[in-house]
Amino acid sequence: MSNYFNTLPLREQLAQLGKCRFMHLNEFTDGVNALKGKKLVVIGCGAQGLNQGLNLRDSGLDVSYTLRAAAIEEKRQSWKNATENGFTVGTYEELIPTADVVLNLTPDKQHTSVVNAIMPLMKQGACLSYSHGFNIVEEGMKVRDDLTVIMVAPKCPGSEVRAEYVRGFGVPTLIAVHEDNDPKGEGLELAKAYAVGTGGHKAGVLMSSFIAEVKSDLMGEQTILCGMLQTGSILCFDKMIEEGVEAGYASKLIQYGWETVTEALKYGGVTNMMDRLSNPAKIKAFDLAEEMKDIMRPLYQKHQDDIMTGHFSATMMADWANDDAELLGWRAETAETAFEKTPAGEVDISEQEYFDNGILMVAMVKAGVELAFETMTSAGIIADSAYYESLHETPLIANTIARKKLYEMNSTISDTAEYGCYLYNHACVPLLGDFMKNIKTDVIGRGLNLNDMGVDNARLIEVNHSLRTHPVEDIGGELRGYMADMKRIV
Ligand SMILES: NC(=O)C1=CN([C@@H]2O[C@H](COP(=O)(O)OP(=O)(O)OC[C@H]3O[C@@H](n4cnc5c(N)ncnc54)[C@H](OP(=O)(O)O)[C@@H]3O)[C@@H](O)[C@H]2O)C=CC1
Ligand SMILES: CC[C@](O)(C(C)=O)C(=O)O
Ligand SMILES: [Mg+2]
Ligand SMILES: [Mg+2]
């Protein structure tokens, strides 16, 4: 097996990267019909497996779980997740031969061995589905010619896939059919029905390609979504402690601050998040973000370049072959950071105070979202997809930090995202070292404390214009518009 993307001619690589079309609700009038009466067998019952399975069953589909033998014998957490929710659980030999659709929801590292184990057991003409295309695109997995291969990738953590469905809505989802494996031409109909079953069609479905999904998903998770929030948490906390801010206050400001400031992002993009600041604070955050964008741009470009060339996947796979030594080392190191070990204090922080005393955090979110979006789109990722992988998903990841800090974020996301997050963090903390030397508590911890809130009109107009005309705001306004429309329909 070798990197599939790298085997394609350039024009085909570009065509696949640029494949992305927002699908309208009227393209889903057939609902889950293409999957009705079919047997869906999910492999793995973790973050995505459990939550997607619950939604698909509630949408009237026949869902059961197959787990590796040891998980069943030892009644592991995955076995408990499935059985306690009333699902049938069986071994590969018992369930895979009965499946019309096999949903591979095991960690990416396991895909080659899992797919090789189940392929000989799969029915002639059945369908194999993924929620992330790493195995196909980066490892070059070849799937039996008679099998249809699709992808249905929710653009959010598994917990939100379920929570949004229960609220009567869904999460934006990217679907794709592997062009080498669509023998009966039914891949798209199956993927659409699956997206309806998870509720994704209500929030927005992008019809894309395995390649575009992998190259954008990896980029988002490594940089703004997880890497930047981890780096920002560590740097902001350490700075506040160095400057004498009370530790419990500093811990709380960060743990809940990301969630609060990105809630504004969710409703009205970067513009609305920045509008929550006073005029002098907005100009300060804007300048800090511009400075950080200049410092971090080469790092964002390196991550995107390494993802495109396959350097990133080769590096991570080398770690897989080395018993995850780097991943486990970084995980242990994160658990020992001062931010992680300092509990949030019993102190009240109002919603507005998170903005006023977290100007640097707002600037970090702005810089990270814009850089990730700019870097992805300049590499050929379509704006809709880049928006979901930068701005849209940031609040969903911030929610996990509010629950249980970086531990919760890194255990909720996939192992692939966790590895990329640490990789980014290791490069970004030293990169921002000199910048952080000039940071004081006026922008993190205590606020500007100005007697005169006046600003120069011309400068404010310039800043507002720059915020409102950034391309992430254009596509964001359009896509959030679809989501608001659909919320009214539900
Ligand atoms: N985490 C997320 O929110 C997102 C994940 N994805 C993608 O979804 C897929 C699943 O990821 P995620 O939900 O994070 O995975 P998890 O780590 O949460 O769950 C993995 C499940 O697979 C089982 N498993 C692990 N190793 C094996 C193995 N060798 N053979 C069989 N089963 C195994 C585990 O059970 P046990 O160990 O008990 O056998 C567990 O039930 C990945 O492709 C990921 O990239 C996509 C979008 C978001
Ligand atoms: C952001 C990380 C993610 O891509 C996701 C939840 O979408 C993952 O792989 O977990
Ligand atoms: Mg993702
Ligand atoms: Mg991912």
Coordinates of C-alpha atoms and ligand atoms in Angstrom, one line a residue:
M1 CA 0.0 0.0 0.0
S2 CA 1.2 3.5 -0.7
N3 CA -0.2 7.1 -0.4
Y4 CA -3.1 7.1 -2.8
F5 CA -3.2 10.9 -3.3
N6 CA 0.5 10.9 -4.3
T7 CA -0.1 8.3 -7.0
L8 CA -2.6 10.6 -8.8
P9 CA -1.6 13.0 -11.6
L10 CA -1.6 16.6 -10.6
R11 CA -4.7 17.5 -12.6
E12 CA -6.6 14.7 -10.8
Q13 CA -5.3 15.8 -7.4
L14 CA -6.5 19.4 -8.0
A15 CA -9.9 18.2 -9.3
Q16 CA -10.4 16.0 -6.2
L17 CA -9.3 18.8 -3.8
G18 CA -11.7 21.2 -5.4
K19 CA -14.7 18.8 -5.2
C20 CA -17.2 20.3 -2.8
R21 CA -20.8 21.3 -3.4
F22 CA -23.3 22.4 -0.7
M23 CA -26.4 20.3 -1.1
H24 CA -29.8 21.8 -0.7
L25 CA -32.5 20.3 1.6
N26 CA -34.6 19.3 -1.4
E27 CA -32.0 16.8 -2.5
F28 CA -32.8 14.7 0.6
T29 CA -36.5 14.2 0.0
D30 CA -35.9 10.5 -0.2
G31 CA -34.9 10.5 3.5
V32 CA -33.4 7.2 4.7
N33 CA -35.2 5.1 2.1
A34 CA -32.0 3.9 0.4
L35 CA -31.0 2.3 3.8
K36 CA -34.5 1.0 4.9
G37 CA -34.6 -2.7 5.3
K38 CA -30.8 -2.9 5.0
K39 CA -28.6 -4.3 7.9
L40 CA -26.1 -1.7 9.2
V41 CA -23.3 -3.1 11.2
V42 CA -21.0 -0.7 13.0
I43 CA -17.4 -1.7 13.9
G44 CA -16.4 0.0 17.2
C45 CA -18.5 1.7 19.7
G46 CA -16.5 4.8 20.7
A47 CA -17.0 8.6 20.1
Q48 CA -18.5 8.4 16.6
G49 CA -19.6 4.7 16.7
L50 CA -22.0 5.0 19.6
N51 CA -23.5 8.4 18.7
Q52 CA -24.0 7.8 15.0
G53 CA -25.5 4.4 15.8
L54 CA -28.0 5.9 18.2
N55 CA -29.1 8.5 15.6
L56 CA -29.4 5.9 12.8
R57 CA -31.5 3.7 15.0
D58 CA -33.8 6.5 16.0
S59 CA -34.2 7.3 12.3
G60 CA -35.7 3.9 11.9
L61 CA -32.7 1.9 10.7
D62 CA -31.5 -1.6 11.6
V63 CA -28.2 -1.1 13.6
S64 CA -26.0 -3.6 15.4
Y65 CA -22.4 -3.6 16.5
T66 CA -19.5 -5.8 15.9
L67 CA -16.5 -5.6 18.2
R68 CA -13.1 -7.3 18.4
A69 CA -13.4 -10.6 20.3
A70 CA -11.3 -9.3 23.3
A71 CA -13.7 -6.3 23.8
I72 CA -16.6 -8.7 24.0
E73 CA -14.9 -11.2 26.3
E74 CA -13.6 -8.6 28.6
K75 CA -16.8 -6.5 28.5
R76 CA -14.9 -3.4 27.7
Q77 CA -16.3 0.1 27.6
S78 CA -17.3 -0.3 23.9
W79 CA -19.2 -3.5 24.8
K80 CA -20.9 -1.6 27.6
N81 CA -21.8 1.4 25.3
A82 CA -23.5 -0.9 22.9
T83 CA -25.2 -3.4 25.2
E84 CA -26.4 -0.8 27.7
N85 CA -28.1 1.0 24.8
G86 CA -29.9 -2.2 23.8
F87 CA -28.0 -3.0 20.6
T88 CA -27.2 -6.5 19.4
V89 CA -23.4 -7.1 19.7
G90 CA -21.5 -9.9 17.9
T91 CA -18.1 -10.9 16.6
Y92 CA -17.0 -10.2 13.1
E93 CA -17.8 -13.8 12.1
E94 CA -21.3 -13.5 13.5
L95 CA -22.3 -10.1 12.1
I96 CA -20.2 -9.0 9.1
P97 CA -21.5 -11.6 6.7
T98 CA -25.1 -10.4 7.4
A99 CA -24.3 -6.7 6.8
D100 CA -25.4 -4.7 3.8
V101 CA -23.5 -1.7 5.1
V102 CA -20.4 -1.9 7.4
L103 CA -19.6 1.3 9.2
N104 CA -15.9 1.4 10.1
L105 CA -15.8 3.6 13.2
T106 CA -12.6 2.3 14.7
P107 CA -9.5 4.6 15.2
D108 CA -7.7 5.4 12.0
K109 CA -4.6 3.6 13.1
Q110 CA -6.6 0.3 13.2
H111 CA -8.2 0.7 9.8
T112 CA -5.8 -1.4 7.7
S113 CA -6.0 -4.4 10.0
V114 CA -9.7 -4.0 10.6
V115 CA -10.6 -3.7 6.9
N116 CA -8.3 -6.6 6.0
A117 CA -10.0 -8.7 8.7
I118 CA -13.6 -7.9 7.7
M119 CA -13.2 -7.8 3.9
P120 CA -13.2 -11.5 3.3
L121 CA -16.3 -11.8 5.5
M122 CA -18.3 -9.1 3.7
K123 CA -21.3 -10.0 1.4
Q124 CA -20.8 -9.7 -2.3
G125 CA -21.8 -6.1 -3.4
A126 CA -22.1 -4.7 0.2
C127 CA -21.0 -1.2 1.2
L128 CA -18.1 -0.2 3.4
S129 CA -18.3 3.2 5.0
Y130 CA -15.8 5.5 6.8
S131 CA -16.1 8.8 8.7
H132 CA -12.6 9.9 7.8
G133 CA -10.7 9.0 4.7
F134 CA -7.2 8.6 6.1
N135 CA -7.0 4.8 5.3
I136 CA -8.0 5.3 1.7
V137 CA -6.1 8.5 0.9
E138 CA -3.0 8.3 3.0
E139 CA -2.5 4.6 3.3
G140 CA -3.9 3.6 -0.1
M141 CA -6.1 0.8 1.1
K142 CA -7.5 -1.2 -1.8
V143 CA -11.0 -2.4 -1.2
R144 CA -12.5 -5.5 -3.0
D145 CA -13.9 -4.4 -6.4
D146 CA -17.5 -5.5 -5.8
L147 CA -17.8 -3.4 -2.6
T148 CA -19.1 0.2 -2.6
V149 CA -16.9 2.6 -0.5
I150 CA -18.5 5.8 0.9
M151 CA -17.7 8.4 3.5
V152 CA -20.1 10.2 5.9
A153 CA -18.0 12.5 8.0
P154 CA -19.6 14.7 10.7
K155 CA -17.8 17.9 11.1
C156 CA -17.8 17.8 14.9
P157 CA -17.1 15.5 17.9
G158 CA -19.3 12.4 18.4
S159 CA -21.0 13.9 21.5
E160 CA -22.3 16.8 19.4
V161 CA -23.6 14.4 16.7
R162 CA -26.0 13.0 19.2
A163 CA -26.7 16.1 21.2
E164 CA -27.8 18.0 18.0
Y165 CA -29.9 15.1 16.7
V166 CA -31.7 14.9 20.1
R167 CA -32.4 18.7 19.8
G168 CA -34.1 17.9 16.4
F169 CA -31.2 19.2 14.3
G170 CA -27.9 17.9 13.1
V171 CA -24.3 18.8 12.4
P172 CA -22.7 19.8 9.1
T173 CA -21.6 16.6 7.4
L174 CA -19.3 15.9 4.4
I175 CA -20.2 12.9 2.2
A176 CA -18.1 11.3 -0.6
V177 CA -18.0 8.2 -2.7
H178 CA -14.6 6.6 -3.5
E179 CA -14.4 6.7 -7.3
D180 CA -12.5 3.4 -7.4
N181 CA -15.3 1.6 -5.6
D182 CA -18.7 2.5 -6.8
P183 CA -19.5 -0.7 -8.9
K184 CA -23.3 -0.3 -8.8
G185 CA -23.4 3.5 -8.9
E186 CA -25.4 3.5 -5.6
G187 CA -22.7 5.1 -3.4
L188 CA -24.2 8.6 -3.4
E189 CA -27.7 7.5 -2.6
L190 CA -26.4 5.4 0.3
A191 CA -24.3 8.3 1.6
K192 CA -27.2 10.7 1.4
A193 CA -29.5 8.4 3.3
Y194 CA -26.8 7.8 6.0
A195 CA -26.4 11.6 6.4
V196 CA -30.2 11.9 6.8
G197 CA -30.1 9.1 9.4
T198 CA -27.6 11.1 11.5
G199 CA -29.5 14.3 11.1
G200 CA -26.7 15.9 9.1
H201 CA -28.9 17.1 6.2
K202 CA -30.7 19.6 8.5
A203 CA -27.4 21.4 9.2
G204 CA -25.8 21.2 5.7
V205 CA -24.2 18.5 3.7
L206 CA -21.2 19.0 1.4
M207 CA -20.8 16.5 -1.4
S208 CA -17.1 16.2 -1.6
S209 CA -14.3 13.7 -2.1
F210 CA -12.2 11.4 0.1
I211 CA -9.2 13.5 -0.7
A212 CA -10.7 16.9 0.1
E213 CA -12.1 15.6 3.4
V214 CA -8.7 14.2 4.5
K215 CA -6.6 17.2 3.5
S216 CA -9.0 19.7 5.1
D217 CA -9.9 17.7 8.2
L218 CA -6.3 17.1 9.2
M219 CA -5.5 20.8 8.7
G220 CA -8.4 22.1 10.8
E221 CA -7.8 19.8 13.7
Q222 CA -4.0 20.3 13.9
T223 CA -4.2 24.1 13.8
I224 CA -7.1 26.2 14.9
L225 CA -9.5 23.6 16.2
C226 CA -7.3 21.8 18.7
G227 CA -3.6 22.9 18.3
M228 CA -4.3 26.6 18.7
L229 CA -6.7 26.1 21.7
Q230 CA -4.1 23.9 23.4
T231 CA -1.3 26.4 22.8
G232 CA -3.4 29.4 23.7
S233 CA -4.5 27.7 27.0
I234 CA -1.0 27.0 28.1
L235 CA 0.5 30.3 27.1
C236 CA -2.3 32.5 28.5
F237 CA -2.4 30.6 31.8
D238 CA 1.4 30.7 32.3
K239 CA 1.5 34.4 31.5
M240 CA -1.2 35.2 34.0
I241 CA 0.6 33.3 36.8
E242 CA 3.9 35.0 35.9
E243 CA 2.1 38.4 36.2
G244 CA 0.5 37.6 39.6
V245 CA -3.1 36.9 38.6
E246 CA -4.8 34.5 41.1
A247 CA -4.4 30.9 39.8
G248 CA -8.0 29.8 40.3
Y249 CA -9.2 32.9 38.4
A250 CA -6.7 32.4 35.6
S251 CA -7.7 28.7 35.3
K252 CA -11.4 29.6 35.1
L253 CA -10.9 32.4 32.6
I254 CA -9.3 30.0 30.2
Q255 CA -11.3 26.8 30.8
Y256 CA -14.7 28.6 30.2
G257 CA -13.3 31.6 28.2
W258 CA -12.8 29.7 24.9
E259 CA -16.4 28.5 25.1
T260 CA -17.8 31.9 25.8
V261 CA -15.9 33.9 23.2
T262 CA -16.4 31.3 20.5
E263 CA -20.2 31.3 21.2
A264 CA -20.1 34.8 19.7
L265 CA -18.2 33.4 16.8
K266 CA -20.9 30.7 16.2
Y267 CA -23.6 33.3 16.0
G268 CA -22.0 36.0 14.0
G269 CA -18.5 35.0 12.9
V270 CA -15.2 36.8 13.7
T271 CA -17.0 40.2 13.3
N272 CA -19.5 39.5 16.1
M273 CA -16.8 38.0 18.4
M274 CA -14.7 41.2 17.9
D275 CA -17.8 43.4 18.3
R276 CA -18.2 42.1 21.8
L277 CA -15.1 44.0 22.8
S278 CA -15.0 47.8 23.6
N279 CA -13.6 49.9 20.8
P280 CA -10.1 50.2 22.3
A281 CA -10.1 46.5 23.1
K282 CA -11.2 45.6 19.6
I283 CA -8.3 47.6 18.1
K284 CA -5.9 46.0 20.5
A285 CA -7.2 42.5 19.7
F286 CA -7.0 43.3 16.0
D287 CA -3.3 44.4 16.3
L288 CA -2.4 41.4 18.4
A289 CA -4.0 39.1 15.9
E290 CA -2.2 40.7 12.9
E291 CA 1.1 40.3 14.8
M292 CA 0.4 36.6 15.6
K293 CA -0.8 35.9 12.0
D294 CA 2.6 37.1 10.7
I295 CA 4.4 35.0 13.2
M296 CA 2.3 31.8 12.8
R297 CA 1.7 31.9 9.0
P298 CA 4.8 29.8 8.1
L299 CA 3.7 27.2 10.7
Y300 CA 0.2 27.0 9.2
Q301 CA 1.7 26.7 5.8
K302 CA 4.1 24.0 7.0
H303 CA 1.2 22.0 8.4
Q304 CA -0.8 22.3 5.2
D305 CA 2.3 21.5 3.0
D306 CA 3.1 18.4 5.2
I307 CA -0.5 17.2 4.9
M308 CA -0.5 17.6 1.2
T309 CA 2.8 15.9 0.6
G310 CA 2.1 13.0 2.9
H311 CA 4.9 14.0 5.2
F312 CA 2.5 14.4 8.1
S313 CA 0.8 11.0 7.6
A314 CA 4.2 9.3 7.2
T315 CA 5.4 10.8 10.5
M316 CA 2.3 9.8 12.4
M317 CA 2.4 6.3 10.9
A318 CA 6.0 6.0 12.1
D319 CA 4.7 6.7 15.6
W320 CA 2.0 4.1 15.2
A321 CA 4.7 1.6 14.3
N322 CA 6.6 2.8 17.4
D323 CA 3.8 1.9 19.8
D324 CA 2.5 5.5 19.8
A325 CA 5.6 6.6 21.8
E326 CA 5.3 10.3 20.8
L327 CA 1.5 10.4 21.2
L328 CA 1.6 8.9 24.7
G329 CA 4.6 11.0 25.8
W330 CA 2.8 14.2 24.7
R331 CA -0.4 13.1 26.3
A332 CA 1.4 12.6 29.6
E333 CA 3.2 16.0 29.3
T334 CA -0.1 17.8 28.7
A335 CA -1.6 16.3 31.8
E336 CA 1.3 17.8 33.8
T337 CA 0.9 21.4 32.5
A338 CA 0.1 24.0 35.2
F339 CA -3.2 24.9 33.4
E340 CA -4.3 21.3 33.5
K341 CA -3.4 20.8 37.1
T342 CA -4.9 24.0 38.5
P343 CA -8.6 23.7 39.2
A344 CA -11.0 26.6 38.2
G345 CA -11.6 28.8 41.2
E346 CA -14.9 29.5 42.9
V347 CA -15.1 32.9 41.4
D348 CA -17.8 34.6 39.4
I349 CA -16.9 35.7 35.9
S350 CA -19.7 37.4 33.9
E351 CA -20.1 36.6 30.2
Q352 CA -18.8 40.1 29.3
E353 CA -15.8 39.8 31.6
Y354 CA -14.5 36.8 29.6
F355 CA -14.2 39.1 26.6
D356 CA -12.9 42.2 28.5
N357 CA -10.2 40.2 30.4
G358 CA -9.5 37.7 27.6
I359 CA -8.6 40.1 24.7
L360 CA -5.6 37.9 23.9
M361 CA -7.8 34.8 23.7
V362 CA -10.1 36.6 21.3
A363 CA -7.1 37.6 19.2
M364 CA -5.8 34.1 19.1
V365 CA -9.1 32.7 17.9
K366 CA -9.3 35.4 15.2
A367 CA -5.7 34.8 14.1
G368 CA -6.2 31.0 14.1
V369 CA -9.5 30.9 12.3
E370 CA -8.4 33.3 9.6
L371 CA -5.0 31.7 9.1
A372 CA -6.5 28.2 8.8
F373 CA -9.1 29.4 6.4
E374 CA -6.7 31.4 4.3
T375 CA -4.2 28.5 4.2
M376 CA -6.7 25.9 3.3
T377 CA -8.3 27.9 0.5
S378 CA -5.0 28.9 -1.0
A379 CA -4.2 25.1 -1.1
G380 CA -7.3 24.4 -3.2
I381 CA -9.8 23.5 -0.5
I382 CA -13.2 25.0 -1.3
A383 CA -14.4 27.9 1.0
D384 CA -17.4 26.0 2.4
S385 CA -15.3 23.1 3.6
A386 CA -12.6 25.4 4.9
Y387 CA -15.2 27.3 6.9
Y388 CA -16.5 24.2 8.6
E389 CA -13.0 23.1 9.4
S390 CA -12.0 26.5 10.8
L391 CA -14.7 28.7 12.1
H392 CA -17.7 26.5 12.5
E393 CA -16.1 23.7 14.5
T394 CA -14.0 25.9 16.9
P395 CA -16.9 26.5 19.4
L396 CA -17.7 22.7 19.4
I397 CA -14.2 21.9 20.4
A398 CA -14.1 24.8 22.9
N399 CA -17.2 23.2 24.6
T400 CA -15.1 20.1 25.4
I401 CA -12.4 22.3 27.1
A402 CA -15.1 23.8 29.3
R403 CA -16.2 20.3 30.4
K404 CA -12.8 19.0 31.5
K405 CA -10.0 21.1 30.1
L406 CA -7.4 19.8 27.6
Y407 CA -7.9 16.2 28.8
E408 CA -11.5 16.2 27.7
M409 CA -10.7 17.8 24.3
N410 CA -7.9 15.3 23.6
S411 CA -10.0 12.3 24.6
T412 CA -13.1 13.3 22.7
I413 CA -11.3 14.0 19.4
S414 CA -9.8 11.1 17.3
D415 CA -6.3 9.9 18.0
T416 CA -5.3 11.3 14.7
A417 CA -6.5 14.8 15.7
E418 CA -4.8 14.4 19.1
Y419 CA -1.5 13.6 17.5
G420 CA -1.7 16.6 15.1
C421 CA -2.7 18.9 18.0
Y422 CA 0.4 18.0 20.0
L423 CA 2.6 18.4 17.0
Y424 CA 1.3 21.9 16.4
N425 CA 1.5 22.8 20.0
H426 CA 5.2 21.8 20.2
A427 CA 6.1 24.1 17.4
C428 CA 3.8 27.0 18.2
V429 CA 4.7 27.5 21.9
P430 CA 8.3 28.4 21.2
L431 CA 7.3 30.3 18.1
L432 CA 5.2 32.7 20.1
G433 CA 7.9 33.0 22.8
D434 CA 9.1 36.5 22.0
F435 CA 5.6 37.7 21.3
M436 CA 4.5 36.6 24.7
K437 CA 7.3 38.4 26.4
N438 CA 5.6 41.7 25.6
I439 CA 2.2 40.5 26.8
K440 CA 0.8 42.0 30.1
T441 CA -2.4 41.6 32.1
D442 CA -4.1 44.4 30.2
V443 CA -4.8 41.8 27.5
I444 CA -5.1 38.7 29.5
G445 CA -6.3 38.5 33.1
R446 CA -7.2 42.1 34.1
G447 CA -8.5 44.1 31.1
L448 CA -7.5 47.5 29.7
N449 CA -8.8 49.6 32.7
L450 CA -8.9 52.8 30.6
N451 CA -10.5 56.1 31.9
D452 CA -10.7 57.3 28.3
M453 CA -12.5 54.8 26.0
G454 CA -12.0 57.1 22.9
V455 CA -10.5 55.8 19.7
D456 CA -9.5 57.3 16.4
N457 CA -12.5 57.2 14.0
A458 CA -10.4 56.4 10.9
R459 CA -8.6 53.6 12.6
L460 CA -11.9 52.1 13.9
I461 CA -13.4 52.2 10.4
E462 CA -10.3 50.6 8.9
V463 CA -10.4 47.7 11.5
N464 CA -14.2 47.2 11.1
H465 CA -13.8 47.1 7.3
S466 CA -11.0 44.6 7.5
L467 CA -13.0 42.3 9.8
R468 CA -16.2 42.4 7.8
T469 CA -14.6 41.8 4.4
H470 CA -12.5 38.8 5.3
P471 CA -13.5 35.9 3.0
V472 CA -14.3 33.7 6.0
E473 CA -17.1 36.2 6.8
D474 CA -18.6 36.0 3.3
I475 CA -19.0 32.2 3.3
G476 CA -19.8 32.2 7.0
G477 CA -22.8 34.5 6.5
E478 CA -24.1 32.3 3.7
L479 CA -23.7 29.0 5.5
R480 CA -25.0 30.2 8.8
G481 CA -28.0 31.6 6.8
Y482 CA -28.8 28.1 5.6
M483 CA -28.6 26.7 9.2
A484 CA -30.9 29.4 10.5
D485 CA -33.4 28.6 7.8
M486 CA -33.3 25.0 8.5
K487 CA -33.7 25.5 12.3
R488 CA -37.0 27.2 11.5
I489 CA -38.1 24.2 9.5
V490 CA -37.5 21.7 12.3
Ligands
LIG1 N1 -13.7 11.5 17.5 C1 -14.5 12.2 16.7 O1 -15.3 12.9 17.2 C2 -14.4 12.1 15.2 C3 -13.8 10.9 14.7 N2 -13.9 10.7 13.3 C4 -13.4 9.5 12.7 O2 -14.2 8.4 13.2 C5 -13.5 7.2 13.3 C6 -13.6 6.7 14.7 O3 -12.9 7.6 15.6 P1 -13.4 7.7 17.2 O4 -14.8 7.7 17.2 O5 -12.6 8.9 17.7 O6 -12.7 6.4 17.8 P2 -12.7 6.0 19.3 O7 -11.3 5.9 19.7 O8 -13.6 6.8 20.1 O9 -13.4 4.5 19.3 C7 -12.9 3.5 18.7 C8 -13.7 2.2 18.8 O10 -13.1 1.2 18.0 C9 -12.7 0.1 18.8 N3 -11.4 -0.4 18.5 C10 -10.2 0.1 18.8 N4 -9.2 -0.7 18.2 C11 -9.9 -1.6 17.5 C12 -9.4 -2.7 16.8 N5 -8.1 -2.9 16.6 N6 -10.3 -3.5 16.2 C13 -11.6 -3.3 16.4 N7 -12.1 -2.3 17.1 C14 -11.2 -1.5 17.7 C15 -12.8 0.6 20.3 O11 -13.2 -0.5 21.1 P3 -12.3 -1.5 21.9 O12 -11.0 -0.9 22.2 O13 -13.1 -1.7 23.2 O14 -12.2 -2.7 21.1 C16 -13.8 1.7 20.3 O15 -15.1 1.2 20.4 C17 -12.0 7.6 12.9 O16 -11.9 7.3 11.6 C18 -12.0 9.1 13.1 O17 -11.0 9.8 12.4 C19 -14.5 11.7 12.5 C20 -15.0 12.8 13.0 C21 -14.9 13.1 14.4
LIG2 C1 -11.5 18.3 15.3 C2 -11.2 16.9 15.3 C3 -11.9 15.9 14.5 O1 -11.5 16.1 13.1 C4 -13.4 16.2 14.6 C5 -14.0 16.0 15.9 O2 -14.0 16.6 13.7 C6 -11.5 14.5 14.9 O3 -10.8 13.8 14.1 O4 -11.8 14.1 16.1
MG3 MG -13.1 16.6 11.8
MG4 MG -10.4 14.4 12.3

